[in-house]
């Protein structure tokens, strides 16, 4: 290599911006850094949108997490002050017990997670309050589907 070529290379190196930092890492030009940051933000936003949309389909946290189950509430109503069951379910305790026995005679059975007393309570509570199934489900710690089945079954038997 000639002396003239070495000088030309040194001149070219002096004219180029310094891309290497003192710790030997290559520094990107500011415009490239800005583009990479924008891409990173877009990737993060896209990820969050996708996870917000699809995560509930695969990750289903328990909805009914109250320590007080519907069955516990019904038993508390039956054992508590006589006016309380009438206020909440619209019937006296003695009438409630008669209704449970009548439902048993016509063939209503407890399901694996809802007793006859709770099924009747769900029907009566819905009739008294007029609340939608989601609200009644929250009270009894049951799914809206279970609430709907209990209301429909009890109403069809009563008719």
PDB file of C-alpha atoms in Angstrom:
ATOM      1  CA  UNK A   1       0.000   0.000   0.000  1.00  0.00           C
ATOM      2  CA  UNK A   2       1.347   3.395  -0.886  1.00  0.00           C
ATOM      3  CA  UNK A   3       1.782   6.311   1.412  1.00  0.00           C
ATOM      4  CA  UNK A   4      -0.847   8.249  -0.524  1.00  0.00           C
ATOM      5  CA  UNK A   5      -3.465   5.516  -0.039  1.00  0.00           C
ATOM      6  CA  UNK A   6      -2.822   5.453   3.725  1.00  0.00           C
ATOM      7  CA  UNK A   7      -3.336   9.211   3.926  1.00  0.00           C
ATOM      8  CA  UNK A   8      -6.595   8.972   1.947  1.00  0.00           C
ATOM      9  CA  UNK A   9      -7.914   6.272   4.293  1.00  0.00           C
ATOM     10  CA  UNK A  10      -7.004   8.353   7.329  1.00  0.00           C
ATOM     11  CA  UNK A  11      -8.734  11.392   5.831  1.00  0.00           C
ATOM     12  CA  UNK A  12     -11.865   9.342   5.133  1.00  0.00           C
ATOM     13  CA  UNK A  13     -11.891   7.993   8.687  1.00  0.00           C
ATOM     14  CA  UNK A  14     -11.582  11.541  10.050  1.00  0.00           C
ATOM     15  CA  UNK A  15     -14.556  12.728   7.938  1.00  0.00           C
ATOM     16  CA  UNK A  16     -16.854   9.897   9.115  1.00  0.00           C
ATOM     17  CA  UNK A  17     -18.750  10.338  12.400  1.00  0.00           C
ATOM     18  CA  UNK A  18     -17.439   8.347  15.332  1.00  0.00           C
ATOM     19  CA  UNK A  19     -19.725   5.283  15.604  1.00  0.00           C
ATOM     20  CA  UNK A  20     -17.689   3.475  18.200  1.00  0.00           C
ATOM     21  CA  UNK A  21     -17.959   4.485  21.848  1.00  0.00           C
ATOM     22  CA  UNK A  22     -15.045   4.279  24.300  1.00  0.00           C
ATOM     23  CA  UNK A  23     -16.247   0.875  25.602  1.00  0.00           C
ATOM     24  CA  UNK A  24     -16.047  -0.502  22.036  1.00  0.00           C
ATOM     25  CA  UNK A  25     -19.826  -0.616  21.550  1.00  0.00           C
ATOM     26  CA  UNK A  26     -21.182   0.726  18.313  1.00  0.00           C
ATOM     27  CA  UNK A  27     -23.451   3.762  18.711  1.00  0.00           C
ATOM     28  CA  UNK A  28     -26.333   4.018  16.275  1.00  0.00           C
ATOM     29  CA  UNK A  29     -27.176   7.298  14.632  1.00  0.00           C
ATOM     30  CA  UNK A  30     -30.008   9.205  16.381  1.00  0.00           C
ATOM     31  CA  UNK A  31     -32.470   8.705  13.534  1.00  0.00           C
ATOM     32  CA  UNK A  32     -31.970   4.910  13.656  1.00  0.00           C
ATOM     33  CA  UNK A  33     -32.383   4.964  17.451  1.00  0.00           C
ATOM     34  CA  UNK A  34     -35.638   6.897  17.085  1.00  0.00           C
ATOM     35  CA  UNK A  35     -36.986   4.389  14.554  1.00  0.00           C
ATOM     36  CA  UNK A  36     -36.065   1.446  16.804  1.00  0.00           C
ATOM     37  CA  UNK A  37     -37.753   3.095  19.798  1.00  0.00           C
ATOM     38  CA  UNK A  38     -40.903   3.719  17.750  1.00  0.00           C
ATOM     39  CA  UNK A  39     -40.922   0.090  16.601  1.00  0.00           C
ATOM     40  CA  UNK A  40     -40.476  -1.069  20.220  1.00  0.00           C
ATOM     41  CA  UNK A  41     -43.423   1.068  21.345  1.00  0.00           C
ATOM     42  CA  UNK A  42     -45.610  -0.267  18.529  1.00  0.00           C
ATOM     43  CA  UNK A  43     -44.668  -3.860  19.367  1.00  0.00           C
ATOM     44  CA  UNK A  44     -45.511  -3.272  23.043  1.00  0.00           C
ATOM     45  CA  UNK A  45     -48.888  -1.671  22.181  1.00  0.00           C
ATOM     46  CA  UNK A  46     -49.727  -4.492  19.770  1.00  0.00           C
ATOM     47  CA  UNK A  47     -48.793  -7.092  22.373  1.00  0.00           C
ATOM     48  CA  UNK A  48     -51.006  -5.410  25.005  1.00  0.00           C
ATOM     49  CA  UNK A  49     -53.963  -5.198  22.627  1.00  0.00           C
ATOM     50  CA  UNK A  50     -53.626  -8.855  21.625  1.00  0.00           C
ATOM     51  CA  UNK A  51     -53.271  -9.996  25.256  1.00  0.00           C
ATOM     52  CA  UNK A  52     -56.264  -7.911  26.368  1.00  0.00           C
ATOM     53  CA  UNK A  53     -58.347  -9.498  23.641  1.00  0.00           C
ATOM     54  CA  UNK A  54     -57.199 -13.121  23.744  1.00  0.00           C
ATOM     55  CA  UNK A  55     -56.052 -13.690  27.340  1.00  0.00           C
ATOM     56  CA  UNK A  56     -59.608 -13.966  28.734  1.00  0.00           C
ATOM     57  CA  UNK A  57     -60.236 -16.798  26.282  1.00  0.00           C
ATOM     58  CA  UNK A  58     -57.416 -18.868  27.757  1.00  0.00           C
ATOM     59  CA  UNK A  59     -56.880 -17.475  31.243  1.00  0.00           C
ATOM     60  CA  UNK A  60     -60.135 -17.595  33.149  1.00  0.00           C
ATOM     61  CA  UNK A  61     -59.699 -16.435  36.734  1.00  0.00           C
ATOM     62  CA  UNK A  62     -62.408 -17.567  39.138  1.00  0.00           C
ATOM     63  CA  UNK A  63     -65.328 -15.171  39.197  1.00  0.00           C
ATOM     64  CA  UNK A  64     -67.161 -16.311  42.291  1.00  0.00           C
ATOM     65  CA  UNK A  65     -64.542 -15.742  44.972  1.00  0.00           C
ATOM     66  CA  UNK A  66     -66.588 -14.645  47.963  1.00  0.00           C
ATOM     67  CA  UNK A  67     -65.946 -16.560  51.168  1.00  0.00           C
ATOM     68  CA  UNK A  68     -69.707 -16.588  51.748  1.00  0.00           C
ATOM     69  CA  UNK A  69     -71.446 -19.062  49.405  1.00  0.00           C
ATOM     70  CA  UNK A  70     -75.102 -18.919  48.388  1.00  0.00           C
ATOM     71  CA  UNK A  71     -75.783 -22.057  50.401  1.00  0.00           C
ATOM     72  CA  UNK A  72     -74.263 -20.404  53.495  1.00  0.00           C
ATOM     73  CA  UNK A  73     -76.473 -17.366  52.958  1.00  0.00           C
ATOM     74  CA  UNK A  74     -79.606 -19.530  52.621  1.00  0.00           C
ATOM     75  CA  UNK A  75     -78.737 -21.403  55.823  1.00  0.00           C
ATOM     76  CA  UNK A  76     -78.172 -18.082  57.577  1.00  0.00           C
ATOM     77  CA  UNK A  77     -81.604 -16.894  56.425  1.00  0.00           C
ATOM     78  CA  UNK A  78     -83.234 -20.097  57.668  1.00  0.00           C
ATOM     79  CA  UNK A  79     -81.495 -19.928  61.049  1.00  0.00           C
ATOM     80  CA  UNK A  80     -81.714 -16.159  61.484  1.00  0.00           C
ATOM     81  CA  UNK A  81     -84.425 -13.699  62.420  1.00  0.00           C
ATOM     82  CA  UNK A  82     -87.815 -14.687  60.904  1.00  0.00           C
ATOM     83  CA  UNK A  83     -88.313 -11.279  59.287  1.00  0.00           C
ATOM     84  CA  UNK A  84     -85.016 -11.467  57.455  1.00  0.00           C
ATOM     85  CA  UNK A  85     -85.995 -14.421  55.248  1.00  0.00           C
ATOM     86  CA  UNK A  86     -89.313 -12.739  54.494  1.00  0.00           C
ATOM     87  CA  UNK A  87     -87.523  -9.526  53.556  1.00  0.00           C
ATOM     88  CA  UNK A  88     -84.987 -11.254  51.304  1.00  0.00           C
ATOM     89  CA  UNK A  89     -87.088 -14.025  49.730  1.00  0.00           C
ATOM     90  CA  UNK A  90     -90.648 -12.749  50.186  1.00  0.00           C
ATOM     91  CA  UNK A  91     -91.885 -15.734  52.216  1.00  0.00           C
ATOM     92  CA  UNK A  92     -91.917 -16.792  55.858  1.00  0.00           C
ATOM     93  CA  UNK A  93     -89.599 -19.600  56.991  1.00  0.00           C
ATOM     94  CA  UNK A  94     -92.511 -22.037  57.377  1.00  0.00           C
ATOM     95  CA  UNK A  95     -93.722 -21.283  53.839  1.00  0.00           C
ATOM     96  CA  UNK A  96     -90.189 -21.749  52.512  1.00  0.00           C
ATOM     97  CA  UNK A  97     -89.951 -25.189  54.153  1.00  0.00           C
ATOM     98  CA  UNK A  98     -93.343 -26.207  52.717  1.00  0.00           C
ATOM     99  CA  UNK A  99     -92.221 -25.099  49.250  1.00  0.00           C
ATOM    100  CA  UNK A 100     -88.994 -27.127  49.518  1.00  0.00           C
ATOM    101  CA  UNK A 101     -90.963 -30.254  50.436  1.00  0.00           C
ATOM    102  CA  UNK A 102     -93.430 -29.650  47.585  1.00  0.00           C
ATOM    103  CA  UNK A 103     -90.575 -29.268  45.104  1.00  0.00           C
ATOM    104  CA  UNK A 104     -89.063 -32.531  46.335  1.00  0.00           C
ATOM    105  CA  UNK A 105     -92.415 -34.299  45.839  1.00  0.00           C
ATOM    106  CA  UNK A 106     -92.686 -33.137  42.225  1.00  0.00           C
ATOM    107  CA  UNK A 107     -89.204 -34.423  41.462  1.00  0.00           C
ATOM    108  CA  UNK A 108     -86.835 -31.494  41.849  1.00  0.00           C
ATOM    109  CA  UNK A 109     -83.429 -32.743  42.966  1.00  0.00           C
ATOM    110  CA  UNK A 110     -80.274 -31.066  44.147  1.00  0.00           C
ATOM    111  CA  UNK A 111     -77.606 -30.767  41.516  1.00  0.00           C
ATOM    112  CA  UNK A 112     -73.978 -31.495  42.318  1.00  0.00           C
ATOM    113  CA  UNK A 113     -73.417 -27.904  43.459  1.00  0.00           C
ATOM    114  CA  UNK A 114     -76.854 -26.369  44.160  1.00  0.00           C
ATOM    115  CA  UNK A 115     -79.200 -27.678  46.851  1.00  0.00           C
ATOM    116  CA  UNK A 116     -82.994 -27.553  46.504  1.00  0.00           C
ATOM    117  CA  UNK A 117     -83.083 -24.828  49.167  1.00  0.00           C
ATOM    118  CA  UNK A 118     -80.612 -22.738  47.211  1.00  0.00           C
ATOM    119  CA  UNK A 119     -82.472 -23.312  43.921  1.00  0.00           C
ATOM    120  CA  UNK A 120     -85.719 -22.138  45.529  1.00  0.00           C
ATOM    121  CA  UNK A 121     -83.932 -19.186  47.110  1.00  0.00           C
ATOM    122  CA  UNK A 122     -82.492 -18.186  43.740  1.00  0.00           C
ATOM    123  CA  UNK A 123     -85.970 -18.251  42.197  1.00  0.00           C
ATOM    124  CA  UNK A 124     -87.594 -16.322  45.062  1.00  0.00           C
ATOM    125  CA  UNK A 125     -84.759 -13.782  45.330  1.00  0.00           C
ATOM    126  CA  UNK A 126     -84.955 -13.114  41.595  1.00  0.00           C
ATOM    127  CA  UNK A 127     -88.746 -12.713  41.777  1.00  0.00           C
ATOM    128  CA  UNK A 128     -88.563 -10.377  44.801  1.00  0.00           C
ATOM    129  CA  UNK A 129     -85.682  -8.178  43.628  1.00  0.00           C
ATOM    130  CA  UNK A 130     -86.109  -8.279  39.853  1.00  0.00           C
ATOM    131  CA  UNK A 131     -82.325  -8.256  39.502  1.00  0.00           C
ATOM    132  CA  UNK A 132     -80.651  -9.689  36.388  1.00  0.00           C
ATOM    133  CA  UNK A 133     -78.974 -13.082  36.525  1.00  0.00           C
ATOM    134  CA  UNK A 134     -75.490 -11.581  36.801  1.00  0.00           C
ATOM    135  CA  UNK A 135     -76.436  -9.742  40.011  1.00  0.00           C
ATOM    136  CA  UNK A 136     -78.247 -12.732  41.476  1.00  0.00           C
ATOM    137  CA  UNK A 137     -75.263 -14.890  40.537  1.00  0.00           C
ATOM    138  CA  UNK A 138     -72.995 -12.571  42.497  1.00  0.00           C
ATOM    139  CA  UNK A 139     -75.263 -12.900  45.543  1.00  0.00           C
ATOM    140  CA  UNK A 140     -75.332 -16.696  45.367  1.00  0.00           C
ATOM    141  CA  UNK A 141     -71.788 -17.156  44.013  1.00  0.00           C
ATOM    142  CA  UNK A 142     -73.115 -19.067  41.013  1.00  0.00           C
ATOM    143  CA  UNK A 143     -72.676 -18.515  37.287  1.00  0.00           C
ATOM    144  CA  UNK A 144     -75.396 -16.650  35.385  1.00  0.00           C
ATOM    145  CA  UNK A 145     -76.102 -19.921  33.519  1.00  0.00           C
ATOM    146  CA  UNK A 146     -76.798 -21.731  36.798  1.00  0.00           C
ATOM    147  CA  UNK A 147     -79.032 -18.875  37.945  1.00  0.00           C
ATOM    148  CA  UNK A 148     -81.000 -18.968  34.699  1.00  0.00           C
ATOM    149  CA  UNK A 149     -81.482 -22.739  34.960  1.00  0.00           C
ATOM    150  CA  UNK A 150     -82.680 -22.470  38.564  1.00  0.00           C
ATOM    151  CA  UNK A 151     -85.141 -19.688  37.748  1.00  0.00           C
ATOM    152  CA  UNK A 152     -86.505 -21.450  34.660  1.00  0.00           C
ATOM    153  CA  UNK A 153     -86.774 -24.816  36.393  1.00  0.00           C
ATOM    154  CA  UNK A 154     -88.493 -23.393  39.462  1.00  0.00           C
ATOM    155  CA  UNK A 155     -90.863 -21.242  37.426  1.00  0.00           C
ATOM    156  CA  UNK A 156     -91.843 -24.145  35.162  1.00  0.00           C
ATOM    157  CA  UNK A 157     -92.564 -26.346  38.173  1.00  0.00           C
ATOM    158  CA  UNK A 158     -94.623 -23.604  39.806  1.00  0.00           C
ATOM    159  CA  UNK A 159     -96.741 -23.204  36.685  1.00  0.00           C
TER     160      UNK A 159
END
